[in-house]
Amino acid sequence: MKKQIALLAMALVLLLSIALGKPLDISVLASPSIIRVPQDCPTIQDAINAADSGDIIYVWNGTYPERVIVDKSNLTLVGEDRNITVINGSGGDAVSLKANNIKIKGFTIQEGHSGVQISPWAHSHEISDNIITNNDFGIRGHYDVHHIMISNNIIASNNIVGIEMAFYNS
């Protein structure tokens, strides 16, 4: 019965639109998808590759021995627990931000050349509530990186420097 009423209401709106000579404008807002690692995708990088702009990648506790390249804008990466959700960069950049408006929260990021490497001219990132440790550089950005929010992180025991932002103008 409810389905029939809904169909009748849609038909009346369509007829009214035709009678008034105005196009019917029905907008549908897409909500972000949540991609779970390792349930939906086995690795963080696989989840990024499968994601669309605006999606949330939720990473369950565990150690992920991978070099993560975030090359899509408007993604959010969330670790289940920053103490035991670990991205281990194995000597390369553990996390590379190569697009804009990326949020990273709730990870231990370790054993990389850079824990988080922000590519030149990238902007509007939020790096919060992480432990960034045992890298050469904790967080590193060069050239015109701007609107970067770094908050509530533990950045310790990195070999060269904790945070390096060089040659930026903002």
Short mmCIF file of N, CA and C in Angstrom, two decimals:
data_model
loop_
_atom_site.label_atom_id
_atom_site.label_comp_id
_atom_site.label_asym_id
_atom_site.label_seq_id
_atom_site.Cartn_x
_atom_site.Cartn_y
_atom_site.Cartn_z
N MET A 1 0.81 -1.19 0.00
CA MET A 1 0.00 0.00 0.00
C MET A 1 0.87 1.27 0.00
N LYS A 2 1.93 1.29 0.86
CA LYS A 2 2.81 2.46 0.91
C LYS A 2 3.54 2.66 -0.41
N LYS A 3 3.92 1.55 -1.06
CA LYS A 3 4.61 1.63 -2.33
C LYS A 3 3.70 2.25 -3.39
N GLN A 4 2.42 1.88 -3.37
CA GLN A 4 1.46 2.41 -4.34
C GLN A 4 1.25 3.91 -4.13
N ILE A 5 1.19 4.34 -2.88
CA ILE A 5 1.01 5.77 -2.57
C ILE A 5 2.24 6.56 -3.04
N ALA A 6 3.43 6.02 -2.81
CA ALA A 6 4.65 6.69 -3.24
C ALA A 6 4.70 6.82 -4.76
N LEU A 7 4.33 5.76 -5.47
CA LEU A 7 4.30 5.81 -6.94
C LEU A 7 3.27 6.83 -7.44
N LEU A 8 2.12 6.89 -6.81
CA LEU A 8 1.08 7.85 -7.18
C LEU A 8 1.57 9.28 -6.95
N ALA A 9 2.24 9.52 -5.83
CA ALA A 9 2.77 10.85 -5.53
C ALA A 9 3.81 11.27 -6.57
N MET A 10 4.69 10.34 -6.95
CA MET A 10 5.69 10.65 -7.96
C MET A 10 5.04 10.95 -9.30
N ALA A 11 4.01 10.22 -9.65
CA ALA A 11 3.30 10.46 -10.92
C ALA A 11 2.64 11.83 -10.91
N LEU A 12 2.04 12.23 -9.78
CA LEU A 12 1.40 13.54 -9.68
C LEU A 12 2.43 14.67 -9.82
N VAL A 13 3.60 14.52 -9.20
CA VAL A 13 4.65 15.52 -9.30
C VAL A 13 5.12 15.63 -10.75
N LEU A 14 5.27 14.51 -11.42
CA LEU A 14 5.69 14.51 -12.81
C LEU A 14 4.65 15.19 -13.69
N LEU A 15 3.37 14.88 -13.50
CA LEU A 15 2.30 15.50 -14.27
C LEU A 15 2.25 17.01 -14.01
N LEU A 16 2.39 17.43 -12.78
CA LEU A 16 2.39 18.84 -12.44
C LEU A 16 3.56 19.56 -13.11
N SER A 17 4.72 18.90 -13.13
CA SER A 17 5.89 19.47 -13.79
C SER A 17 5.64 19.67 -15.27
N ILE A 18 5.03 18.70 -15.91
CA ILE A 18 4.73 18.80 -17.35
C ILE A 18 3.70 19.90 -17.59
N ALA A 19 2.67 19.96 -16.74
CA ALA A 19 1.61 20.95 -16.91
C ALA A 19 2.13 22.37 -16.75
N LEU A 20 3.07 22.58 -15.85
CA LEU A 20 3.62 23.92 -15.63
C LEU A 20 4.75 24.26 -16.60
N GLY A 21 5.19 23.26 -17.37
CA GLY A 21 6.24 23.49 -18.34
C GLY A 21 7.61 23.69 -17.72
N LYS A 22 7.79 23.20 -16.52
CA LYS A 22 9.08 23.33 -15.84
C LYS A 22 9.68 21.94 -15.68
N PRO A 23 10.99 21.84 -15.92
CA PRO A 23 11.62 20.52 -15.79
C PRO A 23 11.63 20.07 -14.33
N LEU A 24 11.52 18.80 -14.18
CA LEU A 24 11.58 18.19 -12.86
C LEU A 24 13.03 18.03 -12.46
N ASP A 25 13.41 18.60 -11.33
CA ASP A 25 14.79 18.54 -10.86
C ASP A 25 14.83 17.72 -9.58
N ILE A 26 15.29 16.49 -9.72
CA ILE A 26 15.42 15.62 -8.55
C ILE A 26 16.90 15.35 -8.37
N SER A 27 17.44 15.79 -7.26
CA SER A 27 18.87 15.59 -6.97
C SER A 27 19.02 14.50 -5.94
N VAL A 28 20.02 13.69 -6.14
CA VAL A 28 20.34 12.64 -5.19
C VAL A 28 21.77 12.88 -4.71
N LEU A 29 21.92 13.03 -3.42
CA LEU A 29 23.25 13.22 -2.85
C LEU A 29 23.84 11.87 -2.49
N ALA A 30 25.01 11.60 -3.02
CA ALA A 30 25.68 10.34 -2.71
C ALA A 30 26.34 10.46 -1.35
N SER A 31 26.21 9.45 -0.55
CA SER A 31 26.89 9.45 0.73
C SER A 31 28.19 8.68 0.57
N PRO A 32 29.18 9.01 1.40
CA PRO A 32 30.46 8.31 1.23
C PRO A 32 30.32 6.83 1.58
N SER A 33 31.10 6.03 0.89
CA SER A 33 31.18 4.61 1.21
C SER A 33 32.23 4.42 2.28
N ILE A 34 32.07 3.39 3.07
CA ILE A 34 33.08 3.01 4.04
C ILE A 34 33.69 1.70 3.55
N ILE A 35 35.00 1.74 3.30
CA ILE A 35 35.73 0.56 2.85
C ILE A 35 36.54 0.07 4.04
N ARG A 36 36.32 -1.18 4.41
CA ARG A 36 36.98 -1.74 5.60
C ARG A 36 38.17 -2.61 5.18
N VAL A 37 39.29 -2.38 5.87
CA VAL A 37 40.50 -3.17 5.65
C VAL A 37 40.71 -4.01 6.91
N PRO A 38 40.88 -5.30 6.83
CA PRO A 38 41.03 -6.14 5.66
C PRO A 38 39.74 -6.81 5.18
N GLN A 39 38.58 -6.47 5.71
CA GLN A 39 37.34 -7.16 5.35
C GLN A 39 36.96 -6.96 3.88
N ASP A 40 36.94 -5.70 3.41
CA ASP A 40 36.53 -5.42 2.04
C ASP A 40 37.71 -5.46 1.07
N CYS A 41 38.86 -5.03 1.51
CA CYS A 41 40.09 -5.02 0.72
C CYS A 41 41.21 -5.51 1.62
N PRO A 42 42.13 -6.34 1.11
CA PRO A 42 43.16 -6.91 1.99
C PRO A 42 44.22 -5.92 2.45
N THR A 43 44.46 -4.85 1.68
CA THR A 43 45.49 -3.89 2.07
C THR A 43 44.91 -2.47 2.03
N ILE A 44 45.61 -1.57 2.69
CA ILE A 44 45.20 -0.17 2.67
C ILE A 44 45.29 0.37 1.24
N GLN A 45 46.36 0.02 0.53
CA GLN A 45 46.52 0.51 -0.84
C GLN A 45 45.40 -0.01 -1.75
N ASP A 46 45.00 -1.25 -1.59
CA ASP A 46 43.88 -1.78 -2.38
C ASP A 46 42.60 -0.99 -2.10
N ALA A 47 42.40 -0.61 -0.84
CA ALA A 47 41.21 0.18 -0.48
C ALA A 47 41.26 1.56 -1.12
N ILE A 48 42.44 2.19 -1.12
CA ILE A 48 42.59 3.50 -1.77
C ILE A 48 42.30 3.37 -3.26
N ASN A 49 42.84 2.33 -3.88
CA ASN A 49 42.63 2.13 -5.32
C ASN A 49 41.15 1.92 -5.64
N ALA A 50 40.40 1.32 -4.73
CA ALA A 50 38.97 1.06 -4.96
C ALA A 50 38.08 2.23 -4.57
N ALA A 51 38.62 3.19 -3.84
CA ALA A 51 37.82 4.29 -3.28
C ALA A 51 37.46 5.34 -4.32
N ASP A 52 36.37 6.04 -4.03
CA ASP A 52 35.97 7.22 -4.77
C ASP A 52 36.15 8.43 -3.87
N SER A 53 36.21 9.59 -4.46
CA SER A 53 36.33 10.83 -3.70
C SER A 53 35.26 10.89 -2.63
N GLY A 54 35.66 11.22 -1.42
CA GLY A 54 34.72 11.33 -0.30
C GLY A 54 34.60 10.07 0.54
N ASP A 55 35.17 8.96 0.09
CA ASP A 55 35.04 7.71 0.83
C ASP A 55 35.89 7.71 2.09
N ILE A 56 35.52 6.83 2.99
CA ILE A 56 36.23 6.63 4.26
C ILE A 56 36.82 5.23 4.22
N ILE A 57 38.11 5.14 4.53
CA ILE A 57 38.78 3.85 4.61
C ILE A 57 39.04 3.58 6.08
N TYR A 58 38.38 2.56 6.60
CA TYR A 58 38.49 2.20 8.01
C TYR A 58 39.39 0.97 8.12
N VAL A 59 40.49 1.11 8.85
CA VAL A 59 41.49 0.06 8.94
C VAL A 59 41.44 -0.57 10.34
N TRP A 60 41.19 -1.87 10.37
CA TRP A 60 41.14 -2.59 11.63
C TRP A 60 42.55 -2.78 12.18
N ASN A 61 42.61 -3.06 13.48
CA ASN A 61 43.89 -3.26 14.16
C ASN A 61 44.73 -4.31 13.44
N GLY A 62 46.03 -4.08 13.46
CA GLY A 62 46.98 -5.00 12.84
C GLY A 62 48.17 -4.21 12.34
N THR A 63 49.15 -4.93 11.82
CA THR A 63 50.32 -4.30 11.22
C THR A 63 50.23 -4.47 9.72
N TYR A 64 50.35 -3.37 9.01
CA TYR A 64 50.23 -3.34 7.55
C TYR A 64 51.59 -2.94 6.99
N PRO A 65 52.38 -3.93 6.51
CA PRO A 65 53.71 -3.64 5.97
C PRO A 65 53.60 -3.17 4.51
N GLU A 66 53.30 -1.90 4.35
CA GLU A 66 53.12 -1.39 2.99
C GLU A 66 53.46 0.10 2.95
N ARG A 67 53.72 0.56 1.76
CA ARG A 67 53.95 1.98 1.49
C ARG A 67 52.69 2.50 0.84
N VAL A 68 51.97 3.31 1.57
CA VAL A 68 50.65 3.77 1.16
C VAL A 68 50.78 5.06 0.34
N ILE A 69 50.21 5.06 -0.86
CA ILE A 69 50.21 6.25 -1.70
C ILE A 69 48.76 6.69 -1.87
N VAL A 70 48.45 7.86 -1.31
CA VAL A 70 47.09 8.40 -1.41
C VAL A 70 47.09 9.40 -2.56
N ASP A 71 46.58 8.97 -3.69
CA ASP A 71 46.62 9.79 -4.90
C ASP A 71 45.22 10.19 -5.37
N LYS A 72 44.26 10.12 -4.46
CA LYS A 72 42.89 10.56 -4.73
C LYS A 72 42.51 11.58 -3.67
N SER A 73 41.89 12.67 -4.11
CA SER A 73 41.50 13.73 -3.18
C SER A 73 40.28 13.33 -2.37
N ASN A 74 40.12 14.01 -1.25
CA ASN A 74 38.93 13.88 -0.40
C ASN A 74 38.73 12.48 0.16
N LEU A 75 39.82 11.86 0.61
CA LEU A 75 39.71 10.56 1.27
C LEU A 75 40.02 10.72 2.75
N THR A 76 39.42 9.85 3.55
CA THR A 76 39.69 9.80 4.98
C THR A 76 40.16 8.40 5.32
N LEU A 77 41.32 8.30 5.96
CA LEU A 77 41.85 7.03 6.44
C LEU A 77 41.78 7.04 7.95
N VAL A 78 41.11 6.06 8.52
CA VAL A 78 40.91 6.00 9.97
C VAL A 78 41.38 4.64 10.47
N GLY A 79 42.31 4.65 11.42
CA GLY A 79 42.74 3.42 12.07
C GLY A 79 41.87 3.13 13.28
N GLU A 80 41.67 1.87 13.56
CA GLU A 80 40.81 1.48 14.69
C GLU A 80 41.38 1.96 16.03
N ASP A 81 42.69 1.83 16.23
CA ASP A 81 43.32 2.21 17.49
C ASP A 81 44.77 2.60 17.18
N ARG A 82 45.13 3.84 17.44
CA ARG A 82 46.45 4.32 17.04
C ARG A 82 47.60 3.55 17.69
N ASN A 83 47.32 2.86 18.78
CA ASN A 83 48.37 2.10 19.44
C ASN A 83 48.66 0.76 18.77
N ILE A 84 47.69 0.22 18.05
CA ILE A 84 47.88 -1.13 17.48
C ILE A 84 47.39 -1.25 16.03
N THR A 85 47.17 -0.12 15.37
CA THR A 85 46.90 -0.12 13.93
C THR A 85 48.12 0.54 13.30
N VAL A 86 48.99 -0.29 12.72
CA VAL A 86 50.34 0.13 12.36
C VAL A 86 50.55 0.08 10.84
N ILE A 87 51.05 1.20 10.30
CA ILE A 87 51.55 1.21 8.92
C ILE A 87 53.06 1.20 9.02
N ASN A 88 53.68 0.14 8.51
CA ASN A 88 55.12 -0.02 8.57
C ASN A 88 55.70 0.22 7.18
N GLY A 89 56.39 1.34 7.00
CA GLY A 89 56.88 1.77 5.69
C GLY A 89 58.10 1.05 5.18
N SER A 90 58.75 0.24 5.98
CA SER A 90 59.90 -0.58 5.56
C SER A 90 60.95 0.20 4.78
N GLY A 91 61.28 1.41 5.22
CA GLY A 91 62.37 2.17 4.63
C GLY A 91 61.96 3.16 3.56
N GLY A 92 60.80 3.00 2.96
CA GLY A 92 60.30 3.99 2.00
C GLY A 92 59.40 4.96 2.73
N ASP A 93 58.73 5.85 2.01
CA ASP A 93 57.77 6.73 2.67
C ASP A 93 56.57 5.88 3.07
N ALA A 94 56.27 5.85 4.37
CA ALA A 94 55.17 5.01 4.84
C ALA A 94 53.84 5.47 4.25
N VAL A 95 53.59 6.78 4.29
CA VAL A 95 52.36 7.35 3.72
C VAL A 95 52.75 8.55 2.86
N SER A 96 52.36 8.52 1.60
CA SER A 96 52.62 9.63 0.68
C SER A 96 51.29 10.27 0.30
N LEU A 97 51.17 11.57 0.57
CA LEU A 97 49.96 12.31 0.22
C LEU A 97 50.20 13.03 -1.11
N LYS A 98 49.59 12.53 -2.18
CA LYS A 98 49.82 13.06 -3.52
C LYS A 98 48.57 13.72 -4.10
N ALA A 99 47.57 13.93 -3.28
CA ALA A 99 46.34 14.60 -3.71
C ALA A 99 45.97 15.58 -2.60
N ASN A 100 44.80 16.18 -2.69
CA ASN A 100 44.39 17.21 -1.73
C ASN A 100 43.28 16.72 -0.81
N ASN A 101 43.18 17.39 0.34
CA ASN A 101 42.10 17.16 1.30
C ASN A 101 42.04 15.71 1.77
N ILE A 102 43.12 15.27 2.35
CA ILE A 102 43.21 13.90 2.86
C ILE A 102 43.31 13.97 4.39
N LYS A 103 42.56 13.10 5.04
CA LYS A 103 42.59 13.03 6.51
C LYS A 103 43.15 11.67 6.91
N ILE A 104 44.08 11.71 7.86
CA ILE A 104 44.67 10.48 8.40
C ILE A 104 44.57 10.55 9.91
N LYS A 105 43.96 9.53 10.48
CA LYS A 105 43.71 9.56 11.93
C LYS A 105 43.75 8.13 12.49
N GLY A 106 44.44 7.97 13.61
CA GLY A 106 44.34 6.73 14.37
C GLY A 106 45.33 5.64 14.01
N PHE A 107 46.54 6.01 13.59
CA PHE A 107 47.55 5.02 13.20
C PHE A 107 48.84 5.21 13.99
N THR A 108 49.64 4.15 14.06
CA THR A 108 51.06 4.27 14.32
C THR A 108 51.71 4.18 12.95
N ILE A 109 52.50 5.18 12.61
CA ILE A 109 53.17 5.23 11.30
C ILE A 109 54.66 5.17 11.58
N GLN A 110 55.32 4.10 11.11
CA GLN A 110 56.70 3.87 11.53
C GLN A 110 57.54 3.23 10.44
N GLU A 111 58.85 3.24 10.70
CA GLU A 111 59.86 2.54 9.90
C GLU A 111 59.93 3.02 8.45
N GLY A 112 59.59 4.28 8.21
CA GLY A 112 59.70 4.82 6.87
C GLY A 112 60.83 5.81 6.74
N HIS A 113 61.18 6.14 5.51
CA HIS A 113 62.08 7.28 5.29
C HIS A 113 61.37 8.51 5.83
N SER A 114 60.14 8.73 5.34
CA SER A 114 59.23 9.71 5.94
C SER A 114 58.03 8.94 6.47
N GLY A 115 57.59 9.29 7.65
CA GLY A 115 56.34 8.70 8.14
C GLY A 115 55.20 9.14 7.24
N VAL A 116 55.06 10.47 7.09
CA VAL A 116 54.06 11.05 6.18
C VAL A 116 54.80 12.03 5.29
N GLN A 117 54.78 11.79 3.99
CA GLN A 117 55.40 12.67 3.00
C GLN A 117 54.29 13.41 2.26
N ILE A 118 54.31 14.74 2.33
CA ILE A 118 53.32 15.56 1.64
C ILE A 118 53.95 16.05 0.35
N SER A 119 53.35 15.70 -0.77
CA SER A 119 53.89 16.08 -2.07
C SER A 119 53.81 17.59 -2.29
N PRO A 120 54.72 18.11 -3.12
CA PRO A 120 54.69 19.55 -3.41
C PRO A 120 53.33 19.98 -3.96
N TRP A 121 52.91 21.15 -3.54
CA TRP A 121 51.69 21.81 -3.96
C TRP A 121 50.42 21.09 -3.49
N ALA A 122 50.55 20.17 -2.57
CA ALA A 122 49.38 19.53 -1.99
C ALA A 122 48.84 20.42 -0.88
N HIS A 123 47.56 20.31 -0.60
CA HIS A 123 47.00 21.18 0.43
C HIS A 123 45.80 20.56 1.12
N SER A 124 45.43 21.18 2.23
CA SER A 124 44.22 20.89 2.99
C SER A 124 44.19 19.48 3.57
N HIS A 125 45.30 19.10 4.20
CA HIS A 125 45.36 17.79 4.86
C HIS A 125 45.14 17.93 6.36
N GLU A 126 44.65 16.87 6.94
CA GLU A 126 44.52 16.80 8.40
C GLU A 126 45.18 15.52 8.88
N ILE A 127 46.22 15.68 9.69
CA ILE A 127 46.97 14.56 10.24
C ILE A 127 46.79 14.64 11.75
N SER A 128 45.98 13.75 12.31
CA SER A 128 45.64 13.89 13.73
C SER A 128 45.54 12.54 14.43
N ASP A 129 45.82 12.58 15.72
CA ASP A 129 45.64 11.42 16.60
C ASP A 129 46.44 10.20 16.16
N ASN A 130 47.66 10.42 15.68
CA ASN A 130 48.54 9.34 15.26
C ASN A 130 49.77 9.28 16.16
N ILE A 131 50.48 8.16 16.08
CA ILE A 131 51.81 8.03 16.65
C ILE A 131 52.75 7.90 15.46
N ILE A 132 53.67 8.85 15.32
CA ILE A 132 54.59 8.86 14.18
C ILE A 132 55.98 8.71 14.75
N THR A 133 56.58 7.53 14.55
CA THR A 133 57.81 7.21 15.27
C THR A 133 58.73 6.31 14.45
N ASN A 134 60.01 6.38 14.78
CA ASN A 134 61.02 5.51 14.17
C ASN A 134 61.08 5.62 12.65
N ASN A 135 60.97 6.84 12.14
CA ASN A 135 61.18 7.14 10.73
C ASN A 135 62.42 8.02 10.66
N ASP A 136 62.91 8.31 9.45
CA ASP A 136 63.94 9.33 9.34
C ASP A 136 63.30 10.70 9.58
N PHE A 137 62.23 11.00 8.87
CA PHE A 137 61.46 12.23 9.04
C PHE A 137 60.06 11.82 9.49
N GLY A 138 59.53 12.47 10.51
CA GLY A 138 58.17 12.15 10.95
C GLY A 138 57.14 12.57 9.91
N ILE A 139 56.98 13.88 9.75
CA ILE A 139 56.10 14.46 8.74
C ILE A 139 56.94 15.42 7.92
N ARG A 140 56.84 15.31 6.61
CA ARG A 140 57.71 16.11 5.75
C ARG A 140 56.94 16.67 4.57
N GLY A 141 57.09 17.97 4.35
CA GLY A 141 56.45 18.62 3.21
C GLY A 141 57.36 19.68 2.63
N HIS A 142 57.34 19.83 1.33
CA HIS A 142 58.18 20.80 0.65
C HIS A 142 57.38 21.59 -0.36
N TYR A 143 57.89 22.76 -0.64
CA TYR A 143 57.31 23.67 -1.61
C TYR A 143 55.94 24.11 -1.14
N ASP A 144 55.06 24.44 -1.99
CA ASP A 144 53.84 25.14 -1.60
C ASP A 144 52.80 24.19 -1.00
N VAL A 145 53.12 23.61 0.15
CA VAL A 145 52.12 22.83 0.88
C VAL A 145 51.44 23.81 1.85
N HIS A 146 50.14 23.81 1.86
CA HIS A 146 49.45 24.77 2.73
C HIS A 146 48.14 24.20 3.25
N HIS A 147 47.65 24.85 4.28
CA HIS A 147 46.45 24.41 4.98
C HIS A 147 46.60 22.97 5.47
N ILE A 148 47.68 22.73 6.16
CA ILE A 148 47.96 21.42 6.73
C ILE A 148 47.70 21.51 8.23
N MET A 149 46.77 20.69 8.74
CA MET A 149 46.51 20.67 10.17
C MET A 149 47.16 19.43 10.76
N ILE A 150 48.08 19.66 11.68
CA ILE A 150 48.76 18.58 12.38
C ILE A 150 48.40 18.74 13.85
N SER A 151 47.63 17.80 14.39
CA SER A 151 47.16 17.98 15.77
C SER A 151 47.06 16.66 16.51
N ASN A 152 47.32 16.74 17.80
CA ASN A 152 47.14 15.63 18.73
C ASN A 152 47.88 14.36 18.31
N ASN A 153 49.05 14.52 17.70
CA ASN A 153 49.89 13.39 17.34
C ASN A 153 50.99 13.23 18.37
N ILE A 154 51.52 12.04 18.50
CA ILE A 154 52.76 11.80 19.22
C ILE A 154 53.82 11.59 18.15
N ILE A 155 54.75 12.55 18.05
CA ILE A 155 55.81 12.49 17.04
C ILE A 155 57.11 12.40 17.81
N ALA A 156 57.70 11.18 17.83
CA ALA A 156 58.86 10.96 18.69
C ALA A 156 59.79 9.92 18.09
N SER A 157 61.05 10.02 18.47
CA SER A 157 62.08 9.04 18.10
C SER A 157 62.26 8.88 16.60
N ASN A 158 62.10 9.98 15.86
CA ASN A 158 62.43 9.98 14.44
C ASN A 158 63.89 10.37 14.31
N ASN A 159 64.61 9.78 13.37
CA ASN A 159 66.07 9.90 13.31
C ASN A 159 66.59 11.29 12.97
N ILE A 160 65.92 12.02 12.06
CA ILE A 160 66.44 13.31 11.62
C ILE A 160 65.63 14.46 12.21
N VAL A 161 64.32 14.44 11.99
CA VAL A 161 63.48 15.53 12.50
C VAL A 161 62.04 15.03 12.61
N GLY A 162 61.30 15.62 13.50
CA GLY A 162 59.89 15.24 13.69
C GLY A 162 58.99 15.81 12.61
N ILE A 163 59.06 17.13 12.40
CA ILE A 163 58.25 17.80 11.38
C ILE A 163 59.15 18.71 10.58
N GLU A 164 59.13 18.58 9.26
CA GLU A 164 59.90 19.45 8.40
C GLU A 164 58.99 19.98 7.29
N MET A 165 58.79 21.30 7.30
CA MET A 165 58.06 21.96 6.23
C MET A 165 59.02 23.00 5.66
N ALA A 166 59.50 22.77 4.46
CA ALA A 166 60.52 23.65 3.88
C ALA A 166 60.04 24.24 2.56
N PHE A 167 60.44 25.48 2.33
CA PHE A 167 60.17 26.19 1.09
C PHE A 167 58.68 26.38 0.84
N TYR A 168 57.89 26.48 1.86
CA TYR A 168 56.47 26.74 1.67
C TYR A 168 56.21 28.22 1.85
N ASN A 169 55.14 28.69 1.27
CA ASN A 169 54.85 30.12 1.38
C ASN A 169 53.52 30.40 2.06
N SER A 170 53.00 29.43 2.73
CA SER A 170 51.71 29.63 3.37
C SER A 170 51.77 29.04 4.76
#
